[in-house]
Amino acid sequence: MPVVSAQVVLRVNPDASSGGDGQSWTTAYTGLHEALGQAAALAANSIETTIWLRHGIYPTDGVGAPAPGTGRTIAFELSTGVRLLGGFAGNESDESERNPEQHITILSGEIGNPATTSDNAYQVVRFIAPTGPVTRWAELDGLTIQKGNANATSGDNSTGGGVLTRFTLLTIRNCTFVQNSARQGGGIYSRNGELVIEDSRFISNTASTDGGAVYSQSEIQVRGSRFDSNTASFGGAILACCRPIDVRQSSFEGNFASWGGAIHFPSGTPVLAELNGFNNSASRGGFLHTNTPVLGANLQLGSNIANNGGAIYTSANLSLANATLVRNSAFENGGAIHVASGNLALQHVTAYDNQSLIFGGMVYAAFGSITIDNSIVSQNSDNAGSTDASQVYASALATRLVRSSILTDATGVVPAIDVIEAAPLFVDPFGPDGILGTADDDFSLQPTSPAILAANLALVPNDYANLSGNGDTSQPLPYDLLRNPRIITIPDMGAFEFVPSPLPCPGDINGDGQVNINDFVILASNFGITSGATAEQGDLNGDGTVNISDFVILASNFGNICASQSP
């Protein structure tokens, strides 16, 4: 962000008296366009502006609009250095006091007949800079952006129903995009800039071609966000290309497209990490369709469905570590993954009960190669059954190799090295909801699992998705799917490292993992309770009293150090 010479806060309150200057809540602007106009004037003098919006609905043709109620081309126009914040009650003195969840602030493209979207604004927000170096920046924070409809057949009015931005640095934080639509980028269209999305949600946005929620030809980072029920032809939630792409700590559910029910990458350099993808659907790649190499780590993909590649369809190199692929399905080939071409590398993956109706219950390769290391491949099936050849299928023009993994129903057809043919013994595959392929499934290992201490240390991949956050992608993979340490001595097979339950720690009253003077003080202060005593009060033998018997237990363990019992 550029250095600014001064900062100004402007306030907007639709219920304020007209004629205000925005300097206080009592003299607030009554319309957002007024505040944005003043911010543009200030930006010309390198003055940063933060605009505080009192909760309510702000239609694009509202107070201060260039031509109120007359044109679909009216949008809220951002200038460089503008931070647009929602979530205010209208009496705050500091932005930290706002509450966007309680004080919902809506920017709306609904400007005409509420019974139809055909007359809605093309965009709700626009931020367009001249071509050239990308130096102009803005932020949207704590807003709901809804019902933009960029339904023209070409040009700007066909892109970015919620937000249209080019040649800018735009950060979107803690925002919700609902029911926006466009030809490209139903929620957001970004090109030739940088786009950062954090802690936001995209619900029921649509694109007739690309990117139901987000279309990006900019460098893009997504963090901590949710994408639910978005639709497009390509990339139901996200279509991103051409630049660095980094999507982390986010979830995708119920999105739909022809290619890439949740995500489609035609090009670019994507990295995916710590994502959940459930119940997405497509013709190719229920969760992901990619034509460019992808690096992925710590993904949970379940109950996705497609004609080919129930979860993933790739025609480029794809590396995936620490992932669960569960009950994904394909009507044709590749219940979980379809490799049209390229090299597929799966490391520390747990693949269970994926299904295809033709070939490759877990994975199908038409061309290229499949390499599976330190993984668990179990009970996946195609039309020929659930043998190793049905679970991991390669055409005559592709190769396959499984190393240091559990591979159930192995017949020797699939080339394998150090493979274990045994039940993997998961803790609770169906989870509390009793439904396989949902987010609560527990594919961690039982204490007697043959996968424990059975992986090959030499086959542990590098931290190519930078799970450590230190930027060193050449170091070994540091964590498992739950961020437990991956390498202690010998790693385990599959997505999860076995973590034994902490041993009991008699005498550790305060649960800090030590039996010391602090525990003695607690026991002494409650000594003599004759009924109803708890363990936290010093009742170490469970008889409801705190007496000499409890003191003996503490004294006999005094000085011990063991695992903390605190959550």
XYZ file of C-alpha atoms in Angstrom:
567
model
C 0.000 0.000 0.000
C 1.274 3.516 -0.736
C 2.228 5.903 2.024
C -0.497 8.452 2.667
C -0.127 11.932 4.030
C -3.253 11.895 6.189
C -6.231 9.798 7.139
C -9.908 10.718 7.304
C -12.911 8.852 8.714
C -16.280 9.509 7.073
C -19.575 8.199 8.435
C -22.762 7.261 6.611
C -26.158 6.994 8.300
C -29.301 6.832 6.134
C -31.335 8.218 9.049
C -29.181 11.312 9.564
C -30.313 14.761 8.541
C -29.337 15.762 5.023
C -26.479 18.163 4.420
C -23.974 16.533 6.762
C -20.239 16.434 6.232
C -19.624 12.854 7.426
C -17.326 13.945 10.250
C -19.519 12.512 13.036
C -22.559 10.279 13.397
C -24.785 13.296 13.977
C -23.495 14.965 10.810
C -23.130 11.769 8.793
C -23.737 11.550 5.084
C -27.093 10.011 4.285
C -25.855 8.144 1.208
C -22.764 6.105 0.399
C -22.248 7.812 -2.966
C -21.686 11.106 -1.158
C -18.992 9.596 1.017
C -17.309 7.886 -1.925
C -17.309 11.155 -3.850
C -15.556 12.901 -0.979
C -13.118 9.982 -0.693
C -12.243 10.366 -4.384
C -11.472 14.044 -3.854
C -9.288 13.205 -0.873
C -7.500 10.439 -2.772
C -6.388 13.021 -5.343
C -4.373 14.547 -2.490
C -3.036 11.172 -1.282
C -5.374 11.133 1.697
C -6.611 7.735 2.840
C -10.298 7.490 3.715
C -12.095 5.006 5.944
C -15.858 5.020 5.540
C -18.034 3.726 8.396
C -21.442 2.462 7.294
C -24.334 2.258 9.729
C -26.236 -0.992 9.293
C -29.006 -1.086 6.700
C -29.540 -1.606 2.971
C -27.720 0.615 0.487
C -29.036 0.218 -3.089
C -26.690 1.332 -5.831
C -29.218 3.934 -7.042
C -29.690 5.340 -3.521
C -29.024 8.768 -2.065
C -26.325 10.674 -3.929
C -26.238 8.367 -6.935
C -25.251 10.089 -10.196
C -28.696 9.432 -11.667
C -30.906 7.929 -8.982
C -33.186 5.158 -10.147
C -32.460 5.534 -13.847
C -29.570 3.299 -14.807
C -28.214 -0.214 -14.341
C -24.665 1.073 -14.830
C -24.663 2.860 -11.458
C -22.346 1.197 -8.924
C -20.470 2.144 -5.783
C -17.168 3.383 -7.223
C -14.065 2.934 -5.063
C -11.000 5.150 -5.158
C -7.488 4.261 -4.086
C -6.880 4.315 -0.365
C -10.513 3.696 0.583
C -11.479 1.298 3.347
C -15.220 0.636 3.290
C -16.392 -0.852 6.591
C -19.834 -2.159 7.545
C -21.275 -3.377 10.808
C -21.788 -0.137 12.746
C -24.726 0.611 15.013
C -24.210 4.329 14.517
C -22.718 5.332 17.872
C -19.191 3.883 17.790
C -16.092 5.959 18.344
C -13.640 3.293 17.165
C -13.926 0.746 14.369
C -13.065 -2.060 16.788
C -16.466 -1.523 18.437
C -18.469 -2.529 15.372
C -20.236 -5.900 15.014
C -20.866 -6.890 11.376
C -22.763 -10.038 12.347
C -25.216 -8.117 14.494
C -25.388 -4.918 12.434
C -25.751 -6.262 8.902
C -24.761 -3.795 6.222
C -25.982 -4.608 2.711
C -24.839 -3.128 -0.592
C -27.511 -4.141 -3.058
C -27.933 -4.168 -6.805
C -31.696 -4.496 -6.435
C -32.826 -1.182 -7.934
C -35.924 -1.977 -9.969
C -38.754 -4.442 -9.777
C -37.974 -6.801 -6.881
C -39.791 -9.600 -8.689
C -37.072 -9.787 -11.364
C -33.306 -9.438 -11.518
C -33.263 -8.338 -15.164
C -33.289 -4.658 -14.166
C -30.737 -4.923 -11.350
C -27.475 -2.998 -11.402
C -24.772 -4.606 -13.514
C -22.323 -4.312 -10.616
C -22.717 -3.410 -6.976
C -19.098 -2.254 -6.483
C -16.520 -1.167 -9.062
C -12.839 -0.479 -8.576
C -11.069 0.064 -11.887
C -7.652 1.678 -12.276
C -5.842 2.702 -15.448
C -3.652 0.117 -17.123
C -0.079 0.049 -15.921
C 1.664 -0.699 -12.617
C -0.711 -1.948 -9.935
C -0.493 0.599 -7.114
C -4.085 1.536 -6.310
C -5.633 -0.295 -3.388
C -8.859 -0.521 -1.422
C -10.541 -2.699 1.214
C -14.064 -4.002 1.731
C -14.783 -5.270 5.238
C -17.916 -6.408 7.053
C -20.339 -6.037 4.156
C -22.989 -8.109 2.441
C -22.913 -7.596 -1.326
C -25.923 -8.926 -3.153
C -28.033 -9.042 -6.285
C -25.731 -7.504 -8.847
C -26.561 -8.860 -12.294
C -23.916 -8.392 -15.012
C -25.926 -10.158 -17.675
C -24.742 -8.336 -20.792
C -23.243 -10.549 -23.473
C -19.841 -8.820 -23.502
C -17.817 -5.981 -22.021
C -17.716 -4.717 -18.461
C -21.438 -5.178 -17.996
C -21.005 -8.936 -18.387
C -18.478 -9.286 -15.556
C -18.471 -9.104 -11.772
C -22.061 -8.857 -10.580
C -20.924 -8.204 -7.017
C -17.532 -6.572 -7.571
C -15.670 -5.652 -10.754
C -12.007 -4.734 -10.351
C -9.013 -4.320 -12.690
C -5.392 -3.223 -12.194
C -5.922 -2.861 -8.431
C -4.917 -4.310 -5.083
C -8.250 -5.236 -3.504
C -8.693 -6.876 -0.113
C -12.083 -8.330 0.783
C -12.464 -9.319 4.402
C -15.384 -10.628 6.436
C -17.850 -10.081 3.591
C -20.778 -12.107 2.302
C -21.662 -12.340 -1.403
C -25.210 -13.543 -2.043
C -27.184 -14.044 -5.257
C -24.947 -12.086 -7.574
C -24.759 -13.134 -11.203
C -22.726 -12.413 -14.322
C -21.425 -13.950 -17.485
C -18.019 -14.183 -15.770
C -17.467 -13.819 -12.038
C -20.907 -13.834 -10.500
C -19.597 -12.563 -7.158
C -16.226 -11.056 -8.110
C -14.359 -10.422 -11.353
C -10.700 -9.450 -10.948
C -8.137 -8.956 -13.684
C -4.527 -7.779 -13.906
C -4.136 -7.010 -10.232
C -4.015 -8.646 -6.817
C -7.054 -9.992 -4.991
C -7.102 -11.088 -1.349
C -10.215 -12.738 0.120
C -10.286 -13.463 3.846
C -12.955 -14.819 6.184
C -15.733 -14.325 3.664
C -18.682 -16.334 2.401
C -20.107 -16.822 -1.083
C -23.642 -18.188 -1.333
C -25.738 -18.899 -4.438
C -23.786 -16.764 -6.881
C -23.947 -17.739 -10.551
C -22.038 -17.246 -13.790
C -23.300 -18.339 -17.170
C -19.723 -19.194 -18.196
C -16.823 -18.822 -15.732
C -16.474 -18.513 -11.969
C -19.815 -18.607 -10.188
C -18.429 -16.887 -7.085
C -15.015 -15.642 -8.245
C -13.332 -15.186 -11.614
C -9.701 -14.134 -11.348
C -6.985 -13.334 -13.826
C -5.177 -11.587 -10.979
C -2.800 -12.961 -8.401
C -5.216 -14.316 -5.821
C -5.121 -15.438 -2.200
C -8.132 -16.951 -0.433
C -8.118 -17.604 3.315
C -10.706 -18.804 5.808
C -13.707 -18.547 3.477
C -16.775 -20.584 2.554
C -18.252 -21.249 -0.863
C -21.731 -22.767 -0.836
C -24.139 -23.518 -3.699
C -22.448 -21.432 -6.390
C -22.825 -22.415 -10.059
C -21.141 -21.811 -13.412
C -20.184 -23.654 -16.562
C -16.513 -23.657 -15.540
C -15.549 -23.340 -11.880
C -18.762 -23.375 -9.885
C -17.121 -21.423 -7.058
C -13.753 -20.265 -8.409
C -12.147 -19.992 -11.813
C -8.623 -18.646 -11.474
C -5.865 -18.550 -14.033
C -2.778 -16.965 -15.411
C -1.093 -15.843 -12.160
C -0.057 -17.264 -8.748
C -3.078 -18.783 -6.987
C -3.166 -19.697 -3.287
C -6.348 -21.042 -1.664
C -6.214 -22.139 1.999
C -8.279 -22.903 5.067
C -11.579 -22.737 3.214
C -14.566 -24.953 2.506
C -16.587 -25.735 -0.607
C -19.976 -27.412 -0.460
C -22.786 -27.944 -2.936
C -21.176 -26.059 -5.835
C -21.853 -27.104 -9.438
C -20.298 -26.644 -12.885
C -19.670 -28.560 -16.067
C -15.922 -28.539 -15.378
C -14.743 -28.130 -11.806
C -17.803 -28.188 -9.575
C -15.962 -26.070 -7.007
C -12.712 -24.976 -8.702
C -11.345 -24.785 -12.250
C -7.775 -23.849 -13.159
C -7.178 -23.380 -16.911
C -3.659 -22.068 -16.205
C -1.624 -20.390 -13.492
C 0.389 -21.785 -10.566
C -2.119 -22.982 -7.964
C -1.473 -24.158 -4.412
C -4.327 -25.622 -2.360
C -4.002 -26.261 1.375
C -6.304 -27.126 4.270
C -9.533 -27.277 2.262
C -12.768 -29.190 2.724
C -14.805 -30.104 -0.335
C -18.084 -31.983 0.028
C -21.085 -32.605 -2.211
C -19.794 -30.657 -5.186
C -20.688 -31.916 -8.648
C -19.695 -31.543 -12.287
C -19.313 -33.389 -15.547
C -15.533 -33.354 -15.061
C -14.019 -32.996 -11.608
C -16.705 -32.745 -8.963
C -14.404 -30.658 -6.761
C -11.495 -29.655 -9.010
C -10.775 -29.519 -12.723
C -7.304 -28.426 -13.752
C -5.313 -28.011 -16.943
C -2.275 -26.731 -15.065
C -0.022 -28.332 -12.426
C -1.447 -28.202 -8.893
C 0.186 -28.656 -5.490
C -2.240 -29.662 -2.757
C -1.960 -30.624 0.905
C -4.375 -31.296 3.758
C -7.545 -31.685 1.729
C -10.691 -33.507 2.817
C -12.798 -34.402 -0.211
C -15.969 -36.438 0.197
C -19.235 -37.216 -1.566
C -18.291 -35.260 -4.679
C -19.696 -36.582 -7.932
C -18.950 -36.273 -11.643
C -19.133 -38.192 -14.886
C -15.341 -38.450 -14.787
C -13.202 -37.710 -11.760
C -15.662 -37.692 -8.876
C -13.426 -35.321 -6.892
C -10.612 -34.334 -9.284
C -10.074 -34.284 -13.037
C -6.564 -33.363 -14.132
C -4.742 -33.094 -17.429
C -1.511 -31.857 -15.831
C 0.849 -32.883 -13.050
C -0.849 -33.000 -9.658
C 0.711 -33.651 -6.248
C -1.480 -34.261 -3.228
C -0.381 -34.961 0.364
C -2.273 -35.488 3.622
C -5.670 -35.922 1.991
C -8.786 -37.966 2.528
C -10.753 -39.071 -0.528
C -13.955 -40.681 0.681
C -17.066 -41.853 -1.125
C -16.532 -39.725 -4.202
C -18.143 -41.217 -7.267
C -17.984 -41.153 -11.060
C -20.569 -42.321 -13.529
C -17.714 -43.267 -15.844
C -14.015 -43.304 -14.866
C -12.089 -42.293 -11.752
C -14.266 -42.434 -8.656
C -11.998 -39.985 -6.857
C -9.461 -38.885 -9.504
C -9.363 -38.978 -13.304
C -5.933 -38.429 -14.864
C -6.393 -37.458 -18.501
C -2.652 -36.803 -18.775
C 0.231 -35.778 -16.552
C 1.805 -37.339 -13.493
C -0.240 -37.911 -10.347
C 1.673 -38.161 -7.050
C -0.293 -39.107 -3.927
C 1.540 -39.122 -0.610
C -0.006 -39.887 2.780
C -3.484 -40.081 1.273
C -6.394 -42.057 2.693
C -8.750 -43.191 -0.090
C -11.800 -45.138 1.015
C -15.041 -46.292 -0.625
C -14.737 -44.230 -3.790
C -16.701 -45.686 -6.689
C -16.847 -45.546 -10.469
C -19.264 -47.307 -12.774
C -16.655 -48.143 -15.411
C -12.920 -48.011 -14.543
C -10.880 -46.896 -11.561
C -12.800 -46.901 -8.310
C -10.202 -44.661 -6.686
C -8.135 -43.395 -9.624
C -8.131 -43.795 -13.404
C -5.295 -42.757 -15.710
C -5.746 -42.554 -19.469
C -2.228 -41.202 -20.071
C 0.633 -40.289 -17.759
C 1.416 -41.977 -14.457
C 0.086 -42.721 -10.986
C 2.446 -42.959 -8.004
C 0.983 -43.653 -4.562
C 3.290 -43.510 -1.521
C 2.749 -43.960 2.228
C -0.999 -44.100 1.693
C -4.077 -46.164 2.473
C -6.175 -47.375 -0.461
C -9.119 -49.444 0.736
C -12.504 -50.658 -0.496
C -12.703 -48.532 -3.628
C -14.563 -50.190 -6.486
C -15.413 -50.049 -10.168
C -17.547 -52.233 -12.424
C -15.101 -55.139 -12.040
C -14.966 -55.107 -8.248
C -12.581 -53.818 -5.597
C -9.272 -55.528 -6.343
C -6.085 -53.493 -6.619
C -6.563 -53.288 -10.396
C -10.062 -51.897 -9.944
C -9.033 -49.425 -7.277
C -5.976 -48.107 -9.156
C -6.623 -48.351 -12.895
C -4.209 -47.407 -15.666
C -4.813 -47.789 -19.375
C -2.200 -49.376 -21.623
C -0.838 -45.854 -22.215
C -0.335 -45.033 -18.529
C 1.679 -46.438 -15.629
C 0.935 -47.034 -11.946
C 2.992 -47.802 -8.846
C 2.081 -48.184 -5.177
C 4.820 -48.018 -2.535
C 4.842 -48.444 1.242
C 1.057 -48.345 1.504
C -1.939 -50.353 2.593
C -3.662 -51.696 -0.513
C -6.613 -53.940 0.216
C -7.589 -56.857 -2.022
C -4.178 -56.801 -3.701
C -3.789 -59.399 -6.451
C -0.381 -58.398 -7.750
C -1.749 -56.748 -10.891
C -0.796 -53.264 -9.720
C 2.995 -52.890 -9.425
C 3.717 -52.520 -5.734
C 6.632 -52.278 -3.321
C 6.307 -52.901 0.433
C 2.528 -53.043 0.325
C 0.422 -54.276 3.236
C -2.807 -56.093 2.406
C -4.799 -55.637 5.619
C -7.714 -53.700 7.029
C -6.460 -50.225 7.996
C -8.552 -50.071 11.219
C -9.890 -46.515 11.242
C -11.414 -45.036 14.402
C -14.873 -44.093 13.069
C -15.263 -43.781 9.284
C -18.958 -42.922 9.485
C -18.548 -40.271 12.172
C -21.214 -39.091 14.635
C -23.745 -38.457 11.863
C -23.501 -42.072 10.686
C -22.956 -40.969 7.062
C -19.797 -41.813 5.161
C -18.225 -39.028 3.132
C -19.068 -36.103 5.412
C -16.928 -33.695 7.389
C -17.225 -35.556 10.707
C -15.749 -38.847 9.445
C -12.802 -39.974 11.573
C -10.111 -41.721 9.545
C -7.481 -41.510 12.253
C -5.896 -44.821 13.215
C -6.811 -47.264 15.953
C -3.897 -48.260 18.234
C -3.642 -51.645 16.506
C -3.694 -50.328 12.925
C -1.032 -51.888 10.671
C -0.472 -48.415 9.193
C 1.272 -47.195 12.355
C 5.043 -46.797 11.972
C 4.809 -48.524 8.596
C 5.491 -45.713 6.109
C 8.796 -45.099 4.383
C 10.617 -42.035 5.705
C 12.383 -41.607 2.361
C 9.018 -41.216 0.609
C 7.737 -38.374 2.794
C 7.328 -35.432 0.388
C 8.571 -31.892 0.800
C 6.365 -29.217 2.323
C 5.473 -27.978 -1.147
C 2.261 -26.295 0.056
C 4.129 -24.459 2.843
C 2.048 -25.864 5.689
C 4.739 -24.680 8.086
C 4.208 -21.091 6.980
C 7.940 -20.389 7.051
C 8.339 -20.278 3.279
C 10.700 -23.262 3.179
C 9.029 -25.645 0.730
C 12.128 -27.858 0.552
C 11.797 -29.166 4.111
C 9.977 -32.457 4.753
C 6.219 -32.388 5.196
C 5.892 -31.191 8.815
C 2.309 -32.108 9.701
C -0.451 -34.594 9.090
C -4.033 -33.665 8.190
C -4.762 -32.582 11.781
C -1.467 -30.675 12.078
C 0.053 -33.286 14.330
C 3.787 -33.719 13.691
C 4.268 -35.944 10.650
C 7.733 -37.226 11.471
C 8.669 -38.242 15.010
C 10.589 -41.449 14.281
C 8.930 -43.451 11.516
C 5.836 -41.924 9.936
C 2.464 -43.630 9.628
C 0.657 -44.475 6.419
C -2.329 -42.403 5.366
C -3.444 -38.878 6.121
C -3.202 -39.124 9.904
C -0.421 -39.852 12.356
C -1.480 -42.020 15.270
C -1.534 -39.957 18.475
C -1.843 -42.062 21.637
C -4.145 -40.854 24.372
C -2.250 -39.162 27.215
C -1.462 -41.438 30.114
C -3.242 -40.815 33.420
C -1.369 -38.523 35.740
C -2.388 -39.328 39.342
C -2.026 -36.366 41.620
C -2.128 -33.756 38.818
C -5.130 -31.870 40.192
C -4.843 -28.739 38.027
C -4.157 -30.644 34.789
C -0.892 -28.919 33.909
C 0.946 -32.203 33.325
C 2.957 -31.975 36.548
C 2.449 -33.137 40.140
C 3.905 -30.343 42.235
C 3.332 -27.805 44.947
C 0.447 -26.217 43.060
C -1.522 -29.454 43.326
C -0.640 -29.730 47.025
C -2.013 -26.233 47.651
C -5.325 -27.158 46.018
C -5.631 -30.350 48.029
C -4.671 -28.622 51.277
C -7.220 -25.844 50.748
C -9.983 -28.441 50.362
C -8.721 -30.931 52.927
C -11.520 -32.164 55.134
C -14.404 -32.018 52.641
C -16.531 -34.968 53.640
C -18.941 -35.277 50.706
C -19.430 -34.138 47.127
C -15.778 -33.353 46.485
C -14.539 -33.343 42.884
C -11.230 -34.325 41.337
C -10.539 -30.632 40.721
C -10.807 -30.109 44.501
C -8.363 -32.915 45.316
C -10.570 -36.021 45.498
C -8.046 -38.281 43.802
C -9.637 -41.651 44.658
C -13.201 -40.702 43.751
C -14.785 -41.296 47.142
C -16.290 -37.810 47.394
C -13.979 -36.698 50.199
C -10.612 -34.982 50.441
C -8.596 -36.719 53.156
C -5.381 -38.498 53.985
C -5.935 -41.130 51.270
C -5.825 -38.432 48.605
C -2.734 -36.922 50.207
C -0.971 -40.296 49.963
C -1.762 -40.518 46.242
C -0.391 -37.046 45.630
C 2.700 -37.632 47.743
C 3.541 -40.909 46.002
C 3.443 -39.178 42.597
C 4.991 -35.869 43.652
C 7.491 -34.647 41.062
C 6.075 -36.637 38.150
C 5.813 -34.947 34.754
C 3.364 -36.318 32.194
C 1.120 -35.166 29.345
C -1.159 -32.231 30.090
C -4.757 -33.216 30.738
C -6.098 -29.752 29.942
C -7.934 -29.272 26.628
